[in-house]
Amino acid sequence: MVGQRSCVEEKMIKKMDALGNCDELDVKAAVMNRVMAIHDQQKTMGGEMTNLRDERESFSETGDPVMQKQAKILPHPSKFRKRLLSGVSAAVLLGMLGFGALQLSGLGDLTEHGSQSTIDITQPPDGAITLVNSGGKAIVQTVHYNTPIPSTSPAIEKYLSLLATYKEQVLAHLNAGEMAAYYVNDTEFTKLAKGLGYGNQLQFAFSSPVYSNHQDFVKKLKGTGDFWPELPSILANGYEFEYATFKAAPPYWPIDKEYKEMLEQFLKKAKVDKTGQKLFMEKIAVNAIESAEVTYHKGDQTIELSLNQSTYMGGISQVSILEGQTAEKWSMTGTGKEAVFIAASTEKGEQTWSSRNLLYWYDEASQTIRSLNDGLNESLTREQWQVIANSFIR
C-alpha cells in the first residue's frame, strides 16, 4: 500500500513538474497565467475581485530569506467564497462540422451508474450560445473577446522570479494541506510590484495534498465549501479514479477587513524589525477550494481534468471566445441538461497561447456554474469529451 501511494505521489510530482513546478522559472507561462487572471477579473459579473493566481510554482536558486513563522491558525472567515465564474476560453477550431444539429450515438456505460445518453450538438452561425435555468432565465452566455497576446519585460521577469523565490520559502515551512499568508519586506520587490500595477501586498501559499483514494478526496471536497461532492469515481469503459489534488482559494480579498488587518500586522512587524528580515508568514485555515485536479486511468491511458465551480450570484456569467473561435451547445438527451463546449485550436502560434478544451454548464441543484478543462495539454479527444460530459453533467 505504501509502495502504491509512493508511486502515485511520484507520478503527481512529475505531473506538477510538467506544469511548472521545476527548478527553472518559466516566465512566459507565468505571464500567460497572469493575463488570464487579469481577464477573469475584468470579465467577472458583479465586479468581484480576482486574486493573483496560477503564477507558475517554479523557482530559481537564491539564498533563503530570513523567515518569521507564526503558529496562529485563523478561524474560518466564511463557509464558501461566492465567486462568479468567468473564464478565458480555449482557442477553437472545431473541424468541418457545419451548422445545425448533429446527433451522436450513445457511448456505452458512461458513469459508475451505467447511464447512457446521446448528445445533440448545435453550432450557431454567430457563435452565440446561452444556457438557461428551468425558469428560462439566462445564466451563462458566450461572448467574443479579443484577448491581447501576453508580453514580458525585464521588470516582469524579475518580479516573477522574486515572487517565486519567496513563495518557495513559504512552502518549505508548510505541510501538505496547510496554507499561509505572507508579506515580503523587500524594497526591490515592492518597487517592481507597484511599477507593474500589482497591488496585492499580502500573498498566499498553499501546499497541495495528493489523494489516491476517491472516497477520501470526495470527503475533503465536501467538507471544505461543498466543492463538487458528487465527483464520479468511474468514467466510461473502465476509466477509474487514480489520484487528485486541489488548490485552496485565498480566504480574503484586498477589500476585506481581515485582509487589511493582517497586512497591518505584518507592516508593524516589518517596521520594528532590526535584523533585515524580508519575509513574514502566518499559517491560516483553509476554508474554500478554488479548483481541483483529477486523474482517471485505464491501463496506461489517462484522463486529466481541472475542475472549477462558483456559486451563481445572479446576472449572466460570460464565457469568452477568442477571435476566430467557435463554440457548440451540447444537449444531454438523457437528462435534458445543456452545456457549452469550446474545443482547443488545432493550429499553433502566438494567437493560440491560451488554447485548451473547456466544458461549461449550470448545475441547478447546487446553483453553481461549473467547468472542466484539460489544461494547456489538449490531450483529450472529442469522443472523450462526450464521455466526460455524460459522466459529469447529471
PDB file of N, CA, C and O in Angstrom, residues 5-64:
ATOM      1  N   ARG A   5       1.146   4.145  -2.936  1.00  0.00           N
ATOM      2  CA  ARG A   5       0.984   5.561  -2.686  1.00  0.00           C
ATOM      3  C   ARG A   5       2.205   6.348  -3.142  1.00  0.00           C
ATOM      4  O   ARG A   5       2.107   7.426  -3.711  1.00  0.00           O
ATOM      5  N   SER A   6       3.394   5.761  -2.877  1.00  0.00           N
ATOM      6  CA  SER A   6       4.617   6.426  -3.308  1.00  0.00           C
ATOM      7  C   SER A   6       4.644   6.577  -4.817  1.00  0.00           C
ATOM      8  O   SER A   6       5.083   7.593  -5.350  1.00  0.00           O
ATOM      9  N   CYS A   7       4.180   5.551  -5.513  1.00  0.00           N
ATOM     10  CA  CYS A   7       4.135   5.594  -6.977  1.00  0.00           C
ATOM     11  C   CYS A   7       3.198   6.692  -7.450  1.00  0.00           C
ATOM     12  O   CYS A   7       3.508   7.449  -8.359  1.00  0.00           O
ATOM     13  N   VAL A   8       2.039   6.782  -6.801  1.00  0.00           N
ATOM     14  CA  VAL A   8       1.064   7.807  -7.166  1.00  0.00           C
ATOM     15  C   VAL A   8       1.627   9.192  -6.933  1.00  0.00           C
ATOM     16  O   VAL A   8       1.518  10.084  -7.775  1.00  0.00           O
ATOM     17  N   GLU A   9       2.258   9.385  -5.754  1.00  0.00           N
ATOM     18  CA  GLU A   9       2.818  10.684  -5.445  1.00  0.00           C
ATOM     19  C   GLU A   9       3.950  11.042  -6.397  1.00  0.00           C
ATOM     20  O   GLU A   9       4.112  12.190  -6.802  1.00  0.00           O
ATOM     21  N   GLU A  10       4.745  10.040  -6.786  1.00  0.00           N
ATOM     22  CA  GLU A  10       5.822  10.294  -7.742  1.00  0.00           C
ATOM     23  C   GLU A  10       5.262  10.746  -9.077  1.00  0.00           C
ATOM     24  O   GLU A  10       5.775  11.677  -9.698  1.00  0.00           O
ATOM     25  N   LYS A  11       4.157  10.077  -9.520  1.00  0.00           N
ATOM     26  CA  LYS A  11       3.533  10.470 -10.781  1.00  0.00           C
ATOM     27  C   LYS A  11       2.972  11.876 -10.687  1.00  0.00           C
ATOM     28  O   LYS A  11       3.042  12.656 -11.629  1.00  0.00           O
ATOM     29  N   MET A  12       2.405  12.199  -9.514  1.00  0.00           N
ATOM     30  CA  MET A  12       1.836  13.529  -9.339  1.00  0.00           C
ATOM     31  C   MET A  12       2.918  14.590  -9.361  1.00  0.00           C
ATOM     32  O   MET A  12       2.764  15.660  -9.936  1.00  0.00           O
ATOM     33  N   ILE A  13       4.059  14.285  -8.726  1.00  0.00           N
ATOM     34  CA  ILE A  13       5.176  15.223  -8.722  1.00  0.00           C
ATOM     35  C   ILE A  13       5.662  15.473 -10.136  1.00  0.00           C
ATOM     36  O   ILE A  13       5.958  16.592 -10.536  1.00  0.00           O
ATOM     37  N   LYS A  14       5.760  14.369 -10.928  1.00  0.00           N
ATOM     38  CA  LYS A  14       6.180  14.518 -12.328  1.00  0.00           C
ATOM     39  C   LYS A  14       5.195  15.382 -13.094  1.00  0.00           C
ATOM     40  O   LYS A  14       5.565  16.207 -13.917  1.00  0.00           O
ATOM     41  N   LYS A  15       3.885  15.178 -12.813  1.00  0.00           N
ATOM     42  CA  LYS A  15       2.873  15.972 -13.490  1.00  0.00           C
ATOM     43  C   LYS A  15       3.005  17.447 -13.123  1.00  0.00           C
ATOM     44  O   LYS A  15       2.932  18.332 -13.972  1.00  0.00           O
ATOM     45  N   MET A  16       3.246  17.725 -11.814  1.00  0.00           N
ATOM     46  CA  MET A  16       3.400  19.095 -11.358  1.00  0.00           C
ATOM     47  C   MET A  16       4.655  19.719 -11.948  1.00  0.00           C
ATOM     48  O   MET A  16       4.677  20.902 -12.280  1.00  0.00           O
ATOM     49  N   ASP A  17       5.723  18.916 -12.092  1.00  0.00           N
ATOM     50  CA  ASP A  17       6.930  19.420 -12.744  1.00  0.00           C
ATOM     51  C   ASP A  17       6.630  19.862 -14.162  1.00  0.00           C
ATOM     52  O   ASP A  17       7.105  20.887 -14.632  1.00  0.00           O
ATOM     53  N   ALA A  18       5.827  19.049 -14.852  1.00  0.00           N
ATOM     54  CA  ALA A  18       5.478  19.369 -16.236  1.00  0.00           C
ATOM     55  C   ALA A  18       4.660  20.641 -16.319  1.00  0.00           C
ATOM     56  O   ALA A  18       4.689  21.357 -17.307  1.00  0.00           O
ATOM     57  N   LEU A  19       3.927  20.971 -15.243  1.00  0.00           N
ATOM     58  CA  LEU A  19       3.099  22.167 -15.233  1.00  0.00           C
ATOM     59  C   LEU A  19       3.873  23.395 -14.769  1.00  0.00           C
ATOM     60  O   LEU A  19       3.367  24.492 -14.784  1.00  0.00           O
ATOM     61  N   GLY A  20       5.085  23.193 -14.302  1.00  0.00           N
ATOM     62  CA  GLY A  20       5.870  24.363 -13.947  1.00  0.00           C
ATOM     63  C   GLY A  20       6.553  24.292 -12.617  1.00  0.00           C
ATOM     64  O   GLY A  20       7.261  25.216 -12.239  1.00  0.00           O
ATOM     65  N   ASN A  21       6.348  23.263 -11.805  1.00  0.00           N
ATOM     66  CA  ASN A  21       6.997  23.175 -10.506  1.00  0.00           C
ATOM     67  C   ASN A  21       8.408  22.606 -10.663  1.00  0.00           C
ATOM     68  O   ASN A  21       8.710  21.519 -10.245  1.00  0.00           O
ATOM     69  N   CYS A  22       9.265  23.329 -11.303  1.00  0.00           N
ATOM     70  CA  CYS A  22      10.609  22.843 -11.564  1.00  0.00           C
ATOM     71  C   CYS A  22      11.614  23.875 -11.082  1.00  0.00           C
ATOM     72  O   CYS A  22      11.254  24.892 -10.503  1.00  0.00           O
ATOM     73  N   ASP A  23      12.870  23.636 -11.325  1.00  0.00           N
ATOM     74  CA  ASP A  23      13.908  24.499 -10.792  1.00  0.00           C
ATOM     75  C   ASP A  23      14.134  25.751 -11.630  1.00  0.00           C
ATOM     76  O   ASP A  23      14.843  26.652 -11.227  1.00  0.00           O
ATOM     77  N   GLU A  24      13.565  25.806 -12.830  1.00  0.00           N
ATOM     78  CA  GLU A  24      13.761  26.960 -13.678  1.00  0.00           C
ATOM     79  C   GLU A  24      12.448  27.699 -13.825  1.00  0.00           C
ATOM     80  O   GLU A  24      11.387  27.119 -13.949  1.00  0.00           O
ATOM     81  N   LEU A  25      12.514  29.029 -13.821  1.00  0.00           N
ATOM     82  CA  LEU A  25      11.323  29.856 -13.894  1.00  0.00           C
ATOM     83  C   LEU A  25      10.888  30.034 -15.340  1.00  0.00           C
ATOM     84  O   LEU A  25      11.631  30.540 -16.168  1.00  0.00           O
ATOM     85  N   ASP A  26       9.670  29.587 -15.636  1.00  0.00           N
ATOM     86  CA  ASP A  26       9.100  29.744 -16.973  1.00  0.00           C
ATOM     87  C   ASP A  26       8.337  31.061 -16.996  1.00  0.00           C
ATOM     88  O   ASP A  26       7.159  31.120 -16.690  1.00  0.00           O
ATOM     89  N   VAL A  27       9.020  32.132 -17.376  1.00  0.00           N
ATOM     90  CA  VAL A  27       8.434  33.457 -17.288  1.00  0.00           C
ATOM     91  C   VAL A  27       7.283  33.627 -18.255  1.00  0.00           C
ATOM     92  O   VAL A  27       6.240  34.180 -17.924  1.00  0.00           O
ATOM     93  N   LYS A  28       7.436  33.137 -19.471  1.00  0.00           N
ATOM     94  CA  LYS A  28       6.383  33.316 -20.461  1.00  0.00           C
ATOM     95  C   LYS A  28       5.094  32.676 -20.002  1.00  0.00           C
ATOM     96  O   LYS A  28       4.018  33.265 -20.097  1.00  0.00           O
ATOM     97  N   ALA A  29       5.176  31.450 -19.464  1.00  0.00           N
ATOM     98  CA  ALA A  29       3.974  30.769 -18.988  1.00  0.00           C
ATOM     99  C   ALA A  29       3.371  31.510 -17.809  1.00  0.00           C
ATOM    100  O   ALA A  29       2.152  31.604 -17.676  1.00  0.00           O
ATOM    101  N   ALA A  30       4.213  32.033 -16.927  1.00  0.00           N
ATOM    102  CA  ALA A  30       3.701  32.771 -15.771  1.00  0.00           C
ATOM    103  C   ALA A  30       2.968  34.025 -16.222  1.00  0.00           C
ATOM    104  O   ALA A  30       1.923  34.376 -15.681  1.00  0.00           O
ATOM    105  N   VAL A  31       3.520  34.724 -17.218  1.00  0.00           N
ATOM    106  CA  VAL A  31       2.858  35.914 -17.737  1.00  0.00           C
ATOM    107  C   VAL A  31       1.524  35.556 -18.372  1.00  0.00           C
ATOM    108  O   VAL A  31       0.524  36.257 -18.218  1.00  0.00           O
ATOM    109  N   MET A  32       1.502  34.439 -19.095  1.00  0.00           N
ATOM    110  CA  MET A  32       0.244  33.995 -19.698  1.00  0.00           C
ATOM    111  C   MET A  32      -0.817  33.780 -18.631  1.00  0.00           C
ATOM    112  O   MET A  32      -1.969  34.214 -18.761  1.00  0.00           O
ATOM    113  N   ASN A  33      -0.434  33.081 -17.573  1.00  0.00           N
ATOM    114  CA  ASN A  33      -1.385  32.829 -16.493  1.00  0.00           C
ATOM    115  C   ASN A  33      -1.822  34.132 -15.844  1.00  0.00           C
ATOM    116  O   ASN A  33      -2.971  34.283 -15.426  1.00  0.00           O
ATOM    117  N   ARG A  34      -0.896  35.098 -15.730  1.00  0.00           N
ATOM    118  CA  ARG A  34      -1.240  36.393 -15.145  1.00  0.00           C
ATOM    119  C   ARG A  34      -2.256  37.113 -16.014  1.00  0.00           C
ATOM    120  O   ARG A  34      -3.225  37.692 -15.503  1.00  0.00           O
ATOM    121  N   VAL A  35      -2.068  37.092 -17.345  1.00  0.00           N
ATOM    122  CA  VAL A  35      -3.009  37.730 -18.252  1.00  0.00           C
ATOM    123  C   VAL A  35      -4.378  37.081 -18.143  1.00  0.00           C
ATOM    124  O   VAL A  35      -5.413  37.747 -18.136  1.00  0.00           O
ATOM    125  N   MET A  36      -4.402  35.733 -18.040  1.00  0.00           N
ATOM    126  CA  MET A  36      -5.670  35.025 -17.894  1.00  0.00           C
ATOM    127  C   MET A  36      -6.366  35.429 -16.604  1.00  0.00           C
ATOM    128  O   MET A  36      -7.586  35.602 -16.554  1.00  0.00           O
ATOM    129  N   ALA A  37      -5.588  35.630 -15.529  1.00  0.00           N
ATOM    130  CA  ALA A  37      -6.171  36.047 -14.255  1.00  0.00           C
ATOM    131  C   ALA A  37      -6.746  37.451 -14.362  1.00  0.00           C
ATOM    132  O   ALA A  37      -7.821  37.741 -13.844  1.00  0.00           O
ATOM    133  N   ILE A  38      -6.009  38.361 -15.044  1.00  0.00           N
ATOM    134  CA  ILE A  38      -6.495  39.721 -15.237  1.00  0.00           C
ATOM    135  C   ILE A  38      -7.786  39.710 -16.049  1.00  0.00           C
ATOM    136  O   ILE A  38      -8.745  40.425 -15.750  1.00  0.00           O
ATOM    137  N   HIS A  39      -7.820  38.864 -17.081  1.00  0.00           N
ATOM    138  CA  HIS A  39      -9.018  38.759 -17.912  1.00  0.00           C
ATOM    139  C   HIS A  39     -10.200  38.274 -17.091  1.00  0.00           C
ATOM    140  O   HIS A  39     -11.308  38.780 -17.210  1.00  0.00           O
ATOM    141  N   ASP A  40      -9.991  37.289 -16.236  1.00  0.00           N
ATOM    142  CA  ASP A  40     -11.053  36.795 -15.351  1.00  0.00           C
ATOM    143  C   ASP A  40     -11.610  37.930 -14.510  1.00  0.00           C
ATOM    144  O   ASP A  40     -12.816  38.076 -14.344  1.00  0.00           O
ATOM    145  N   GLN A  41     -10.703  38.764 -13.979  1.00  0.00           N
ATOM    146  CA  GLN A  41     -11.127  39.852 -13.114  1.00  0.00           C
ATOM    147  C   GLN A  41     -11.970  40.855 -13.884  1.00  0.00           C
ATOM    148  O   GLN A  41     -12.980  41.343 -13.389  1.00  0.00           O
ATOM    149  N   GLN A  42     -11.576  41.174 -15.110  1.00  0.00           N
ATOM    150  CA  GLN A  42     -12.282  42.165 -15.898  1.00  0.00           C
ATOM    151  C   GLN A  42     -13.643  41.670 -16.366  1.00  0.00           C
ATOM    152  O   GLN A  42     -14.593  42.437 -16.461  1.00  0.00           O
ATOM    153  N   LYS A  43     -13.753  40.368 -16.660  1.00  0.00           N
ATOM    154  CA  LYS A  43     -14.985  39.832 -17.240  1.00  0.00           C
ATOM    155  C   LYS A  43     -15.961  39.310 -16.208  1.00  0.00           C
ATOM    156  O   LYS A  43     -17.092  38.993 -16.523  1.00  0.00           O
ATOM    157  N   THR A  44     -15.561  39.168 -14.939  1.00  0.00           N
ATOM    158  CA  THR A  44     -16.450  38.621 -13.930  1.00  0.00           C
ATOM    159  C   THR A  44     -17.599  39.580 -13.664  1.00  0.00           C
ATOM    160  O   THR A  44     -17.399  40.748 -13.451  1.00  0.00           O
ATOM    161  N   MET A  45     -18.837  39.079 -13.669  1.00  0.00           N
ATOM    162  CA  MET A  45     -20.002  39.893 -13.405  1.00  0.00           C
ATOM    163  C   MET A  45     -20.019  40.290 -11.939  1.00  0.00           C
ATOM    164  O   MET A  45     -19.614  39.548 -11.075  1.00  0.00           O
ATOM    165  N   GLY A  46     -20.560  41.461 -11.651  1.00  0.00           N
ATOM    166  CA  GLY A  46     -20.743  41.896 -10.275  1.00  0.00           C
ATOM    167  C   GLY A  46     -19.552  42.632  -9.707  1.00  0.00           C
ATOM    168  O   GLY A  46     -19.589  43.108  -8.579  1.00  0.00           O
ATOM    169  N   GLY A  47     -18.439  42.714 -10.453  1.00  0.00           N
ATOM    170  CA  GLY A  47     -17.307  43.500 -10.010  1.00  0.00           C
ATOM    171  C   GLY A  47     -16.493  42.898  -8.895  1.00  0.00           C
ATOM    172  O   GLY A  47     -15.725  43.585  -8.236  1.00  0.00           O
ATOM    173  N   GLU A  48     -16.657  41.600  -8.646  1.00  0.00           N
ATOM    174  CA  GLU A  48     -15.876  40.989  -7.580  1.00  0.00           C
ATOM    175  C   GLU A  48     -14.425  40.843  -8.022  1.00  0.00           C
ATOM    176  O   GLU A  48     -14.117  40.682  -9.182  1.00  0.00           O
ATOM    177  N   MET A  49     -13.519  40.853  -7.068  1.00  0.00           N
ATOM    178  CA  MET A  49     -12.086  40.883  -7.368  1.00  0.00           C
ATOM    179  C   MET A  49     -11.518  39.491  -7.461  1.00  0.00           C
ATOM    180  O   MET A  49     -11.949  38.576  -6.795  1.00  0.00           O
ATOM    181  N   THR A  50     -10.519  39.356  -8.323  1.00  0.00           N
ATOM    182  CA  THR A  50      -9.832  38.076  -8.505  1.00  0.00           C
ATOM    183  C   THR A  50      -8.400  38.195  -8.015  1.00  0.00           C
ATOM    184  O   THR A  50      -7.746  39.183  -8.257  1.00  0.00           O
ATOM    185  N   ASN A  51      -7.938  37.178  -7.298  1.00  0.00           N
ATOM    186  CA  ASN A  51      -6.582  37.218  -6.756  1.00  0.00           C
ATOM    187  C   ASN A  51      -5.547  36.905  -7.819  1.00  0.00           C
ATOM    188  O   ASN A  51      -5.863  36.405  -8.887  1.00  0.00           O
ATOM    189  N   LEU A  52      -4.308  37.265  -7.518  1.00  0.00           N
ATOM    190  CA  LEU A  52      -3.192  36.848  -8.373  1.00  0.00           C
ATOM    191  C   LEU A  52      -3.022  35.364  -8.203  1.00  0.00           C
ATOM    192  O   LEU A  52      -2.629  34.898  -7.141  1.00  0.00           O
ATOM    193  N   ARG A  53      -3.353  34.585  -9.247  1.00  0.00           N
ATOM    194  CA  ARG A  53      -3.304  33.139  -9.095  1.00  0.00           C
ATOM    195  C   ARG A  53      -2.546  32.510 -10.232  1.00  0.00           C
ATOM    196  O   ARG A  53      -2.314  33.106 -11.264  1.00  0.00           O
ATOM    197  N   ASP A  54      -2.214  31.275  -9.999  1.00  0.00           N
ATOM    198  CA  ASP A  54      -1.552  30.455 -11.012  1.00  0.00           C
ATOM    199  C   ASP A  54      -0.254  31.087 -11.523  1.00  0.00           C
ATOM    200  O   ASP A  54       0.099  30.911 -12.684  1.00  0.00           O
ATOM    201  N   GLU A  55       0.454  31.883 -10.663  1.00  0.00           N
ATOM    202  CA  GLU A  55       1.812  32.269 -11.026  1.00  0.00           C
ATOM    203  C   GLU A  55       2.618  30.978 -10.932  1.00  0.00           C
ATOM    204  O   GLU A  55       2.637  30.326  -9.910  1.00  0.00           O
ATOM    205  N   ARG A  56       3.257  30.558 -11.990  1.00  0.00           N
ATOM    206  CA  ARG A  56       3.846  29.224 -12.051  1.00  0.00           C
ATOM    207  C   ARG A  56       4.735  28.960 -10.854  1.00  0.00           C
ATOM    208  O   ARG A  56       5.600  29.764 -10.499  1.00  0.00           O
ATOM    209  N   GLU A  57       4.534  27.815 -10.180  1.00  0.00           N
ATOM    210  CA  GLU A  57       5.291  27.483  -8.984  1.00  0.00           C
ATOM    211  C   GLU A  57       6.635  26.867  -9.361  1.00  0.00           C
ATOM    212  O   GLU A  57       6.928  25.714  -9.116  1.00  0.00           O
ATOM    213  N   SER A  58       7.441  27.696 -10.041  1.00  0.00           N
ATOM    214  CA  SER A  58       8.777  27.268 -10.412  1.00  0.00           C
ATOM    215  C   SER A  58       9.752  28.263  -9.829  1.00  0.00           C
ATOM    216  O   SER A  58       9.486  29.453  -9.774  1.00  0.00           O
ATOM    217  N   PHE A  59      10.896  27.768  -9.383  1.00  0.00           N
ATOM    218  CA  PHE A  59      11.722  28.598  -8.561  1.00  0.00           C
ATOM    219  C   PHE A  59      13.164  28.658  -9.069  1.00  0.00           C
ATOM    220  O   PHE A  59      13.695  27.697  -9.583  1.00  0.00           O
ATOM    221  N   SER A  60      13.801  29.824  -8.847  1.00  0.00           N
ATOM    222  CA  SER A  60      15.221  29.954  -9.152  1.00  0.00           C
ATOM    223  C   SER A  60      16.006  29.788  -7.860  1.00  0.00           C
ATOM    224  O   SER A  60      15.488  29.986  -6.773  1.00  0.00           O
ATOM    225  N   GLU A  61      17.271  29.421  -7.970  1.00  0.00           N
ATOM    226  CA  GLU A  61      18.090  29.153  -6.800  1.00  0.00           C
ATOM    227  C   GLU A  61      18.698  30.450  -6.277  1.00  0.00           C
ATOM    228  O   GLU A  61      19.547  31.050  -6.891  1.00  0.00           O
ATOM    229  N   THR A  62      18.199  30.865  -5.086  1.00  0.00           N
ATOM    230  CA  THR A  62      18.752  32.040  -4.439  1.00  0.00           C
ATOM    231  C   THR A  62      18.859  31.740  -2.962  1.00  0.00           C
ATOM    232  O   THR A  62      18.368  30.734  -2.471  1.00  0.00           O
ATOM    233  N   GLY A  63      19.475  32.648  -2.229  1.00  0.00           N
ATOM    234  CA  GLY A  63      19.606  32.453  -0.798  1.00  0.00           C
ATOM    235  C   GLY A  63      18.267  32.503  -0.115  1.00  0.00           C
ATOM    236  O   GLY A  63      17.361  33.219  -0.543  1.00  0.00           O
ATOM    237  N   ASP A  64      18.104  31.761   0.978  1.00  0.00           N
ATOM    238  CA  ASP A  64      16.855  31.748   1.713  1.00  0.00           C
ATOM    239  C   ASP A  64      16.709  33.029   2.507  1.00  0.00           C
ATOM    240  O   ASP A  64      17.566  33.375   3.306  1.00  0.00           O
TER     241      ASP A  64
END
